[in-house]
Coordinates of N, CA and C in Angstrom, one line a residue:
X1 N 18.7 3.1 9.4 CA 17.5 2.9 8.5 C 17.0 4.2 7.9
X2 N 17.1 4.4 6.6 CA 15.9 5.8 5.9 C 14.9 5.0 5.1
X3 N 14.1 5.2 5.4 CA 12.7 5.2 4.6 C 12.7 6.6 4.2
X4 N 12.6 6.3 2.7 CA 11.6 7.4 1.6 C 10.0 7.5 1.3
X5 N 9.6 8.3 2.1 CA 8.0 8.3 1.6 C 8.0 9.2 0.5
X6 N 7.4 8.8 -0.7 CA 7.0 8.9 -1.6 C 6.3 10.2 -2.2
X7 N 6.4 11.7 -2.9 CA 5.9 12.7 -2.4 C 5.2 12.7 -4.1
X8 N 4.1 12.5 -4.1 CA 3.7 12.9 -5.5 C 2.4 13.8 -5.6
X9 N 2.3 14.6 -4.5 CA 0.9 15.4 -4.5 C -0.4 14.8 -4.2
X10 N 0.1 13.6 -3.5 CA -1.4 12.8 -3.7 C -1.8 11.8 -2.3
X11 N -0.8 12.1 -1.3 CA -0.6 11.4 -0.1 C -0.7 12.0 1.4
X12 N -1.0 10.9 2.3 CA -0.9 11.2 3.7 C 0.3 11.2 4.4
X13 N 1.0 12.1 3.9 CA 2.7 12.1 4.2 C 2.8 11.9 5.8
X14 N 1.9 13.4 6.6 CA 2.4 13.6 7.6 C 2.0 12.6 8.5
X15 N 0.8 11.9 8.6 CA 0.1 10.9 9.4 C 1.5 9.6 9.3
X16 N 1.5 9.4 8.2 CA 2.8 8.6 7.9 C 3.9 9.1 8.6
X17 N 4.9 9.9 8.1 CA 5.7 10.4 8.5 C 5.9 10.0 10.2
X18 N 5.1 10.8 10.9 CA 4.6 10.8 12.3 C 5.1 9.0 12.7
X19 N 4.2 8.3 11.9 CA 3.8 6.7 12.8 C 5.4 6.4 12.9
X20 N 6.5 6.7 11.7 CA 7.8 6.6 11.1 C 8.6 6.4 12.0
X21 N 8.3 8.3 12.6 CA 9.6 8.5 13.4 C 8.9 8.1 15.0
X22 N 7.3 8.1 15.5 CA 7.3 7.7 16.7 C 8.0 6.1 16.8
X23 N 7.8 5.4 15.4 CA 8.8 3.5 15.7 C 10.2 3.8 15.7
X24 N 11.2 5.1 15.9 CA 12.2 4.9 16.1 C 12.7 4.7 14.4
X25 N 12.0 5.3 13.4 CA 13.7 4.9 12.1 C 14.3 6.6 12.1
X26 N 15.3 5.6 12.1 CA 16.5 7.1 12.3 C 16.7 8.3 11.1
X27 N 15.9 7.8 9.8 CA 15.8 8.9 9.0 C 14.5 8.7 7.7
X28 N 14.2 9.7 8.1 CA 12.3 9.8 7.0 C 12.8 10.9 6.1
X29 N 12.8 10.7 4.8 CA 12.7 11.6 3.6 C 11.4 11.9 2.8
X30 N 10.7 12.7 3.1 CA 10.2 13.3 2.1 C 10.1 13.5 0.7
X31 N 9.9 13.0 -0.3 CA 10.8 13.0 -2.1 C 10.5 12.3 -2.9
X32 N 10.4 13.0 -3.9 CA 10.5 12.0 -5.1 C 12.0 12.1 -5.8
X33 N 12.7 12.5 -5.5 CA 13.6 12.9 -6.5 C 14.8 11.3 -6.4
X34 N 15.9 11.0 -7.5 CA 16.1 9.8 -7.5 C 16.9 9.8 -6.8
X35 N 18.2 10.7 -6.4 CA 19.0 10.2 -5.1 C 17.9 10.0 -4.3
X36 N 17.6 10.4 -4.0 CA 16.9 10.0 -2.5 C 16.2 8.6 -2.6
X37 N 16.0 8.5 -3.8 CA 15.1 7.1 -3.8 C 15.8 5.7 -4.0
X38 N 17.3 6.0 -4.6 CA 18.4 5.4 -4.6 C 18.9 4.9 -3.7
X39 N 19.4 5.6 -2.6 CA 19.8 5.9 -1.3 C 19.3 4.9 -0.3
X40 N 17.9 5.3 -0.7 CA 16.5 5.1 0.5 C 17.2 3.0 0.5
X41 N 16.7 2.6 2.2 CA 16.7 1.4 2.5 C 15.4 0.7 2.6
X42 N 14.5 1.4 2.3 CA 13.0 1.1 2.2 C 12.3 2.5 1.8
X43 N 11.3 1.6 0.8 CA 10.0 3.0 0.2 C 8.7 2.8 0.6
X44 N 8.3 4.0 0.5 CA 6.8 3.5 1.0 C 5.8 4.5 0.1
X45 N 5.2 4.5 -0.7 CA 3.8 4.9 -1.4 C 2.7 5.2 -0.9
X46 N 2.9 6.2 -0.3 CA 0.8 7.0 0.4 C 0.2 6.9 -1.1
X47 N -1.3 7.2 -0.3 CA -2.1 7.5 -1.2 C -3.2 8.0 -1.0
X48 N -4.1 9.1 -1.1 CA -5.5 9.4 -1.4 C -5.9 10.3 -2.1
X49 N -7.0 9.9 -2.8 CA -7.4 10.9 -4.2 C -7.8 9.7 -5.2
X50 N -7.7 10.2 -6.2 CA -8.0 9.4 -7.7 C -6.6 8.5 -8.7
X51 N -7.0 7.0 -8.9 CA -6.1 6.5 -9.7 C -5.5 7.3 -10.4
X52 N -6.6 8.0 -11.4 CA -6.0 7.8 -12.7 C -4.8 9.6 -12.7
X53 N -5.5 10.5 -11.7 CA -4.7 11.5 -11.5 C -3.2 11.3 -10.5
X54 N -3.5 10.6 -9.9 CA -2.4 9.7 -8.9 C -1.3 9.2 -10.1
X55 N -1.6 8.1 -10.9 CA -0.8 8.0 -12.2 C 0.1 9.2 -12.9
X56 N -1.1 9.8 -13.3 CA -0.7 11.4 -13.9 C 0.5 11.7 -13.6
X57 N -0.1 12.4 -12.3 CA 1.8 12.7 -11.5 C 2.5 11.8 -11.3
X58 N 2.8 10.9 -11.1 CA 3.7 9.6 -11.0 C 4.4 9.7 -12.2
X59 N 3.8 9.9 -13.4 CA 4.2 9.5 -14.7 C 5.1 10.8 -15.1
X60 N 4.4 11.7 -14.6 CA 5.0 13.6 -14.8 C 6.0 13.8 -14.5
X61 N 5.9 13.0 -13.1 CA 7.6 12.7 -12.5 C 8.5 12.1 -12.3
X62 N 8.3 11.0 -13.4 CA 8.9 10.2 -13.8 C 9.5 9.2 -12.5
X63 N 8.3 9.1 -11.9 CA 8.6 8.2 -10.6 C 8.6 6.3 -10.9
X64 N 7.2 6.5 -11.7 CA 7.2 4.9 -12.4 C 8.4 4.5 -12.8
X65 N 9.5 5.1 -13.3 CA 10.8 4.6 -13.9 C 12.2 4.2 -12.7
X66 N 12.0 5.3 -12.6 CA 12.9 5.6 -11.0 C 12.2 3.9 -9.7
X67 N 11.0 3.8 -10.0 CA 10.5 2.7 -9.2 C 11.0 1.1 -9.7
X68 N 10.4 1.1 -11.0 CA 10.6 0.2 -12.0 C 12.4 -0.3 -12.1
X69 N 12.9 0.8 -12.0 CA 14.5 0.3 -11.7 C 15.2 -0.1 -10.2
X70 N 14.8 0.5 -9.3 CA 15.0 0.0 -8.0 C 14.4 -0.6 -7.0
X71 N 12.5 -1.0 -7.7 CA 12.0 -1.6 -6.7 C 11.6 -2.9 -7.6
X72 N 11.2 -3.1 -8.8 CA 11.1 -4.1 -9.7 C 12.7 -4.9 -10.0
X73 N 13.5 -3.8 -10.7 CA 14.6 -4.8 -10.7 C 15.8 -4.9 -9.6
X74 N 15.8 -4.0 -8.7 CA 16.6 -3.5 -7.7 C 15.9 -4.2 -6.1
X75 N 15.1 -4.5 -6.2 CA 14.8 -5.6 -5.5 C 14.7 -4.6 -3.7
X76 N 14.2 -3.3 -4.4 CA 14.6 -2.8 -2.6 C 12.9 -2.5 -2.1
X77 N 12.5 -2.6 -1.2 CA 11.5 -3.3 -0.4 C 10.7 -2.0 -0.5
X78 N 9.0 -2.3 -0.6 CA 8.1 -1.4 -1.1 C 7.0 -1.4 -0.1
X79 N 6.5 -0.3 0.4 CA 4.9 -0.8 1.2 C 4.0 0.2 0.1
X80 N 3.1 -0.4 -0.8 CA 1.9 1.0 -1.2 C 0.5 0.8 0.2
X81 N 0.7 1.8 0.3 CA -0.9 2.2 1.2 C -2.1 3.0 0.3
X82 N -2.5 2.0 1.0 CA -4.8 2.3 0.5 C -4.3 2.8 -1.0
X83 N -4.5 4.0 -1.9 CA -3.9 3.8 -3.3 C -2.8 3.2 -3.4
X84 N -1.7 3.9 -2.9 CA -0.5 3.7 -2.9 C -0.4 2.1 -3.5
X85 N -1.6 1.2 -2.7 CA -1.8 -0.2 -3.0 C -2.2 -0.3 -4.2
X86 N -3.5 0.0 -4.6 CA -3.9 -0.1 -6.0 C -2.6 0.3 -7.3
X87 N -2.1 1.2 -6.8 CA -1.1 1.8 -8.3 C 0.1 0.6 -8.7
X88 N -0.1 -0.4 -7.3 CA 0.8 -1.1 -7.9 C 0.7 -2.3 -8.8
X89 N -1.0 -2.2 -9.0 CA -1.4 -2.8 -9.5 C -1.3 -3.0 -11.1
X90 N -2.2 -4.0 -11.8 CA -2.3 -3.7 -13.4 C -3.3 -2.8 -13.7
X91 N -4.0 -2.1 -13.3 CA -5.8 -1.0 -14.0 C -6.2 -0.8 -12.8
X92 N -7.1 -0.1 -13.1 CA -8.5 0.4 -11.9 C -9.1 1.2 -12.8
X93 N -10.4 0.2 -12.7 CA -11.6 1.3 -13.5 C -12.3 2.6 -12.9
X94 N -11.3 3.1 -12.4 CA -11.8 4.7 -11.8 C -11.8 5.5 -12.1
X95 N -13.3 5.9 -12.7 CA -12.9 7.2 -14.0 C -12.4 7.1 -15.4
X96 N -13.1 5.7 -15.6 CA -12.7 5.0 -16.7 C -11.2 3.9 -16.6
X97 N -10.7 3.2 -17.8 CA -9.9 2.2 -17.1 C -8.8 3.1 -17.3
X98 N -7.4 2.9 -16.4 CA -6.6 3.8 -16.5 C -5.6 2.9 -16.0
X99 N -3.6 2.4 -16.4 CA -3.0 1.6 -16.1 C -2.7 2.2 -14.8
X100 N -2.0 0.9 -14.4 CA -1.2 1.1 -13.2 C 0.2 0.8 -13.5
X101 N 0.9 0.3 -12.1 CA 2.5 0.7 -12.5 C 2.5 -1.0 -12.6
X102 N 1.9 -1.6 -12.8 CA 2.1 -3.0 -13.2 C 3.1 -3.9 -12.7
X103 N 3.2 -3.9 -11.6 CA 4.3 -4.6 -10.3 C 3.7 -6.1 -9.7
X104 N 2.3 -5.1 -10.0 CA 1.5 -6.8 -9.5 C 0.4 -7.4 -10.2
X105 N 0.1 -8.7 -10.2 CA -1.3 -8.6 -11.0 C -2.6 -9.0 -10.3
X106 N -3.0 -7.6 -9.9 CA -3.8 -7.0 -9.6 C -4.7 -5.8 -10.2
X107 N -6.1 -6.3 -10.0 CA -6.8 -4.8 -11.0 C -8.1 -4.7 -10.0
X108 N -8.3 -2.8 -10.3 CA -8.6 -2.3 -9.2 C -9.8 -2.5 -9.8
X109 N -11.7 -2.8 -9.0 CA -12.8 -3.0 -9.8 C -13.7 -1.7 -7.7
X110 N -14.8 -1.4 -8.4 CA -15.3 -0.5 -7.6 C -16.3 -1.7 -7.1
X111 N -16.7 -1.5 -5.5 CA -17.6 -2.3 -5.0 C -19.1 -2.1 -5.2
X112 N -19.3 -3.4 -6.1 CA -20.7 -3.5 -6.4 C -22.2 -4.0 -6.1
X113 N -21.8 -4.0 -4.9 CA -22.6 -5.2 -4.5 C -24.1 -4.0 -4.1
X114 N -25.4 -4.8 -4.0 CA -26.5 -3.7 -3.7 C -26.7 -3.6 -2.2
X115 N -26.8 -2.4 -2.1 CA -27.1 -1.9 -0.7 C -26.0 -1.6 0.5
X116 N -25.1 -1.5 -0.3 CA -23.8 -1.4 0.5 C -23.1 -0.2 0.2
X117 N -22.9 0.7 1.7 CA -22.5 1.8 1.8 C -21.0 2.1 1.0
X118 N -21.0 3.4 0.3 CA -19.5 3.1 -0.6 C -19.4 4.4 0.1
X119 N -18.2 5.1 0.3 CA -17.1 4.4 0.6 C -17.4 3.1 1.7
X120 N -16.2 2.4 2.1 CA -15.9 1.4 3.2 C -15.2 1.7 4.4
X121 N -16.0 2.7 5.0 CA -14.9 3.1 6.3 C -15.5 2.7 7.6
X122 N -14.1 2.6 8.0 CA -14.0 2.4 10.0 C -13.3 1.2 9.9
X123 N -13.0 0.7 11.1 CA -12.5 -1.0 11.1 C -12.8 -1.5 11.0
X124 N -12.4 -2.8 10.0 CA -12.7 -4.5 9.7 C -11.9 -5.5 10.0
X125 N -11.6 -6.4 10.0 CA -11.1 -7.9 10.3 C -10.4 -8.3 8.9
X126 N -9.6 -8.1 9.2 CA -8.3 -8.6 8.0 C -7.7 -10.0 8.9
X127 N -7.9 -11.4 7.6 CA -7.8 -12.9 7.7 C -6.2 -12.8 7.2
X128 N -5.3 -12.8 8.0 CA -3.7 -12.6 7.7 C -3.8 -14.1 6.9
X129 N -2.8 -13.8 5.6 CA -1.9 -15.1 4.8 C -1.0 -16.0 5.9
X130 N -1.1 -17.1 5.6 CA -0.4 -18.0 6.6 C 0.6 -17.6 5.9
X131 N 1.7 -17.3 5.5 CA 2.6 -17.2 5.5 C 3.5 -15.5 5.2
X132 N 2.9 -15.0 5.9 CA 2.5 -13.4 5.9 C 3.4 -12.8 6.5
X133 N 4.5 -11.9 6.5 CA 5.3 -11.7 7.5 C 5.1 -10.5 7.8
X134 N 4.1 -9.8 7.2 CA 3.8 -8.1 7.8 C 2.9 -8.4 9.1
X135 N 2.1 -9.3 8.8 CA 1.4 -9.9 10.0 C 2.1 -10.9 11.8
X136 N 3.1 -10.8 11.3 CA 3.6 -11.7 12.0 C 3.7 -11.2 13.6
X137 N 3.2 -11.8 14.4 CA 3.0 -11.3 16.0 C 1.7 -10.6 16.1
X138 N 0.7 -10.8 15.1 CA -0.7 -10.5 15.0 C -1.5 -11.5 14.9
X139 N -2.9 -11.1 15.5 CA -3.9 -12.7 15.4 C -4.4 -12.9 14.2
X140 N -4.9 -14.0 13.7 CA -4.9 -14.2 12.4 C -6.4 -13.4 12.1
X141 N -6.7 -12.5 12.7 CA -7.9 -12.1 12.4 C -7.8 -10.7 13.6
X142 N -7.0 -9.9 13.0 CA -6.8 -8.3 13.4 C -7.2 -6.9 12.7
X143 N -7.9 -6.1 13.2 CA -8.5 -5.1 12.6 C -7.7 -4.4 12.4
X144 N -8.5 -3.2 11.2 CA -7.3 -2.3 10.2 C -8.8 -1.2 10.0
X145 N -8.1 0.0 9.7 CA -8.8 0.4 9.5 C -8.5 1.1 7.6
X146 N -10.1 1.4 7.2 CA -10.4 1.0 6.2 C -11.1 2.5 5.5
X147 N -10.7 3.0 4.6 CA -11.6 3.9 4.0 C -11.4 4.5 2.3
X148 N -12.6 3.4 1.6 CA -12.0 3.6 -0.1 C -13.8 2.9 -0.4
X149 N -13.5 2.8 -1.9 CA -14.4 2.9 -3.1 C -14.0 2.2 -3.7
X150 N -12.7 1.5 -4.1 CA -12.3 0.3 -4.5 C -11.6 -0.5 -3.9
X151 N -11.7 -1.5 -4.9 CA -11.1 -2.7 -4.1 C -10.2 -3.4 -5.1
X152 N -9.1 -4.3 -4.5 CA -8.5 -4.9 -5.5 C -8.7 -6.6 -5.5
X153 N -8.7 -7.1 -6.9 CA -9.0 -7.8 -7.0 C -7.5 -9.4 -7.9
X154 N -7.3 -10.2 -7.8 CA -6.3 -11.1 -8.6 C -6.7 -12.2 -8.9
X155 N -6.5 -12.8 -10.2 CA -6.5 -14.0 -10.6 C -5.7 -15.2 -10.4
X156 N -4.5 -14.8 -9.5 CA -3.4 -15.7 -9.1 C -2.8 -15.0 -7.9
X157 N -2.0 -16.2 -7.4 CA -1.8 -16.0 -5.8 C -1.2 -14.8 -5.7
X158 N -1.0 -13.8 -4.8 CA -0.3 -12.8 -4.8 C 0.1 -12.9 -3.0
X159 N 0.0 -13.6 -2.5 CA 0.2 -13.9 -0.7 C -0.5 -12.8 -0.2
X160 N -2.1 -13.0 -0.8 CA -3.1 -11.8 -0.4 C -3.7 -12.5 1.0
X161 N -3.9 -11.2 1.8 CA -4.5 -11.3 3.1 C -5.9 -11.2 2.9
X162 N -6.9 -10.9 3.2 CA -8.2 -10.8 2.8 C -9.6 -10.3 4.1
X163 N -10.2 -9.4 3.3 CA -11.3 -8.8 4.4 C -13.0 -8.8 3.9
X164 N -13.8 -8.6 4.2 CA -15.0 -8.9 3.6 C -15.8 -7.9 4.0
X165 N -16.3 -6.9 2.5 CA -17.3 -6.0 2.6 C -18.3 -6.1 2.0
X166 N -19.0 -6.8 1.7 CA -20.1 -7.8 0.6 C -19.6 -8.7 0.6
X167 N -18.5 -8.7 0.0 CA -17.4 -9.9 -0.7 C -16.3 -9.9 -0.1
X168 N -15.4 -11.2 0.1 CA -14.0 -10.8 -0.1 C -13.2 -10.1 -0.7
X169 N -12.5 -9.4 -0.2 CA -11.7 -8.5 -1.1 C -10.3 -8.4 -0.2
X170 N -9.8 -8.2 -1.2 CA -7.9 -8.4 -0.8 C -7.4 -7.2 0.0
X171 N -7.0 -7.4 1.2 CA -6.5 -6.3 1.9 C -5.5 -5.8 2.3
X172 N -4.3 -7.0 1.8 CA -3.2 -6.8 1.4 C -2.7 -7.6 0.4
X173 N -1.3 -7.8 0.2 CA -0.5 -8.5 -0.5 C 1.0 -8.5 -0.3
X174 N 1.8 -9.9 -0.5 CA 3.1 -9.6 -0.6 C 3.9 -10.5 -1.4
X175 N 4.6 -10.0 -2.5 CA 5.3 -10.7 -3.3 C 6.4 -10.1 -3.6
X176 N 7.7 -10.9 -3.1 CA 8.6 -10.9 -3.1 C 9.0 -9.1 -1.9
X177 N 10.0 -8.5 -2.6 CA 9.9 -7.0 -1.7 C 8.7 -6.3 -2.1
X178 N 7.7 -6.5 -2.7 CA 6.6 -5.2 -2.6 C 5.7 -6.0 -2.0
X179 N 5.1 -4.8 -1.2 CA 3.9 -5.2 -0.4 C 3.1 -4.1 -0.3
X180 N 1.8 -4.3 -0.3 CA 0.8 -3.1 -0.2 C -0.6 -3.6 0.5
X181 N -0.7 -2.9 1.5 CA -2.0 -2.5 2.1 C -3.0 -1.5 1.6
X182 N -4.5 -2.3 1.9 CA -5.7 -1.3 1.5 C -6.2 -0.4 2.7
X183 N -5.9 -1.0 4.1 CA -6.0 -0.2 4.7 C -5.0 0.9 5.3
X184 N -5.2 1.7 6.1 CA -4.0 2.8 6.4 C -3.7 2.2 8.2
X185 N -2.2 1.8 8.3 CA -1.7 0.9 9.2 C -1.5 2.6 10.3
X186 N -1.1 3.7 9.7 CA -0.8 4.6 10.4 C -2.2 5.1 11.4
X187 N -3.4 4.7 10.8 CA -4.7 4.9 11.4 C -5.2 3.8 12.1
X188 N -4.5 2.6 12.3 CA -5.2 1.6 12.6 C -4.2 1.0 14.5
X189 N -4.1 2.6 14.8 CA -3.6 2.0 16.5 C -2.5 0.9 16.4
X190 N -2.4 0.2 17.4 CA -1.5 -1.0 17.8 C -1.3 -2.0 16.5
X191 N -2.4 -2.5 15.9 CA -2.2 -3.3 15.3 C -1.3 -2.6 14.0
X192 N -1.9 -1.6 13.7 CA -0.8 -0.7 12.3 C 0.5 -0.3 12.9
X193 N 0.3 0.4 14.1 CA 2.2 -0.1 14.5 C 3.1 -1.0 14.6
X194 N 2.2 -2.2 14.9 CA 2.8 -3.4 14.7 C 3.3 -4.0 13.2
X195 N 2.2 -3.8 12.6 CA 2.3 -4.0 10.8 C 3.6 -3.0 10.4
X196 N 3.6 -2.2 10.8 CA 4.6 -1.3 10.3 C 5.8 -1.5 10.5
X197 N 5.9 -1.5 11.7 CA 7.4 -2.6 13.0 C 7.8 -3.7 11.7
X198 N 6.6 -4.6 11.4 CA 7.1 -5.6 10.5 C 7.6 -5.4 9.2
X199 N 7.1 -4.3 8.9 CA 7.8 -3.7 7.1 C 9.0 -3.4 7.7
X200 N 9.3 -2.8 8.9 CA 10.5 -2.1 8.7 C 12.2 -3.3 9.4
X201 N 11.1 -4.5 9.8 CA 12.3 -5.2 10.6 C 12.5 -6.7 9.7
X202 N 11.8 -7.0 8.4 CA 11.1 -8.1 8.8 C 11.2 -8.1 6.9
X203 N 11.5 -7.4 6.3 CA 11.2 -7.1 4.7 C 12.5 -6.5 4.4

């Protein structure tokens, strides 16, 4: 098995990295470059910082394309984390409206609700999709942990998992090979090693 994590200046490589090789995959790449993303048997997308500069370099390095041909039409299996999630989206008004790589339709909106602490960190209770298989050997109501300013939001099914910080808000997704988490599975103990177990056995 190699998983490619995704290196675009804007990620939690090593926390990642780390969770990778403590589950036993026999090779973790570091890279953006296209052999390696070619190659790769599964990708995975960190993220923390800003959409719309996250984009930036994505686009600088011509990673959107390189994605767009192997994980859109190439059909090879995607995790985005906490941004990593959002970019896979259609927008996020962060810092004005700014595209995303348009894989899902999903658009990123900031939490508005009054009197509610922004960011959203620590653990919450993510309500697993019945038919969820990143969740699978998890209770339908297992904690993740959590730390962002936005949130994503869809107008149609996306086999979204869902968590509530005012509101419901989507805290994962899976359709077809891409799947993306809002929280970080590498921070979230047992239950994120387990989630991860399932991207890498199970997708």
């Amino acid at each position: 098995m190699k998983i490619v994590v995704l290196d675009y200046g804007m990620g939690n490589l090593h926390s990642v990295t780390s969770t990778l090789r403590y589950l036993g995959v026999d090779e973790i790449i570091i890279s953006a470059k296209y052999d390696d993303i070619k190659k790769a048997d599964k990708l995975i997308l960190p993220g923390v910082g800003a959409f719309g500069k996250a984009m930036d370099r994505i686009r600088s390095q011509q990673i959107d394309i390189m994605l767009k041909e192997v994980v859109q039409y190439g059909k090879k299996p995607l995790l985005g984390i906490c941004l990593g999630m959002q970019l896979l989206g259609l927008s996020s008004t962060e810092d004005g409206v700014n595209a995303g790589l348009g894989f899902i339709n999903g658009k990123v909106l900031r939490f508005n609700e009054e009197n509610l602490a922004i960011p959203h960190v620590g653990f919450n209770q993510v309500f697993s999709h019945p038919n969820s298989k990143l969740y699978r050997g998890l209770d339908k109501a297992s904690d993740f942990y959590f730390t962002h300013s936005y949130r994503m939001t869809s107008e149609v099914n996306i086999n979204q998992s869902m968590c509530n910080y005012g509101s419901d808000f989507i805290a994962s997704f899976e359709v077809d090979n891409i799947v993306g988490v809002q929280f970080h599975p590498e921070l979230s103990q047992q239950n994120g090693l387990k989630l991860l177990k399932n991207f890498i056995d199970l997708l």
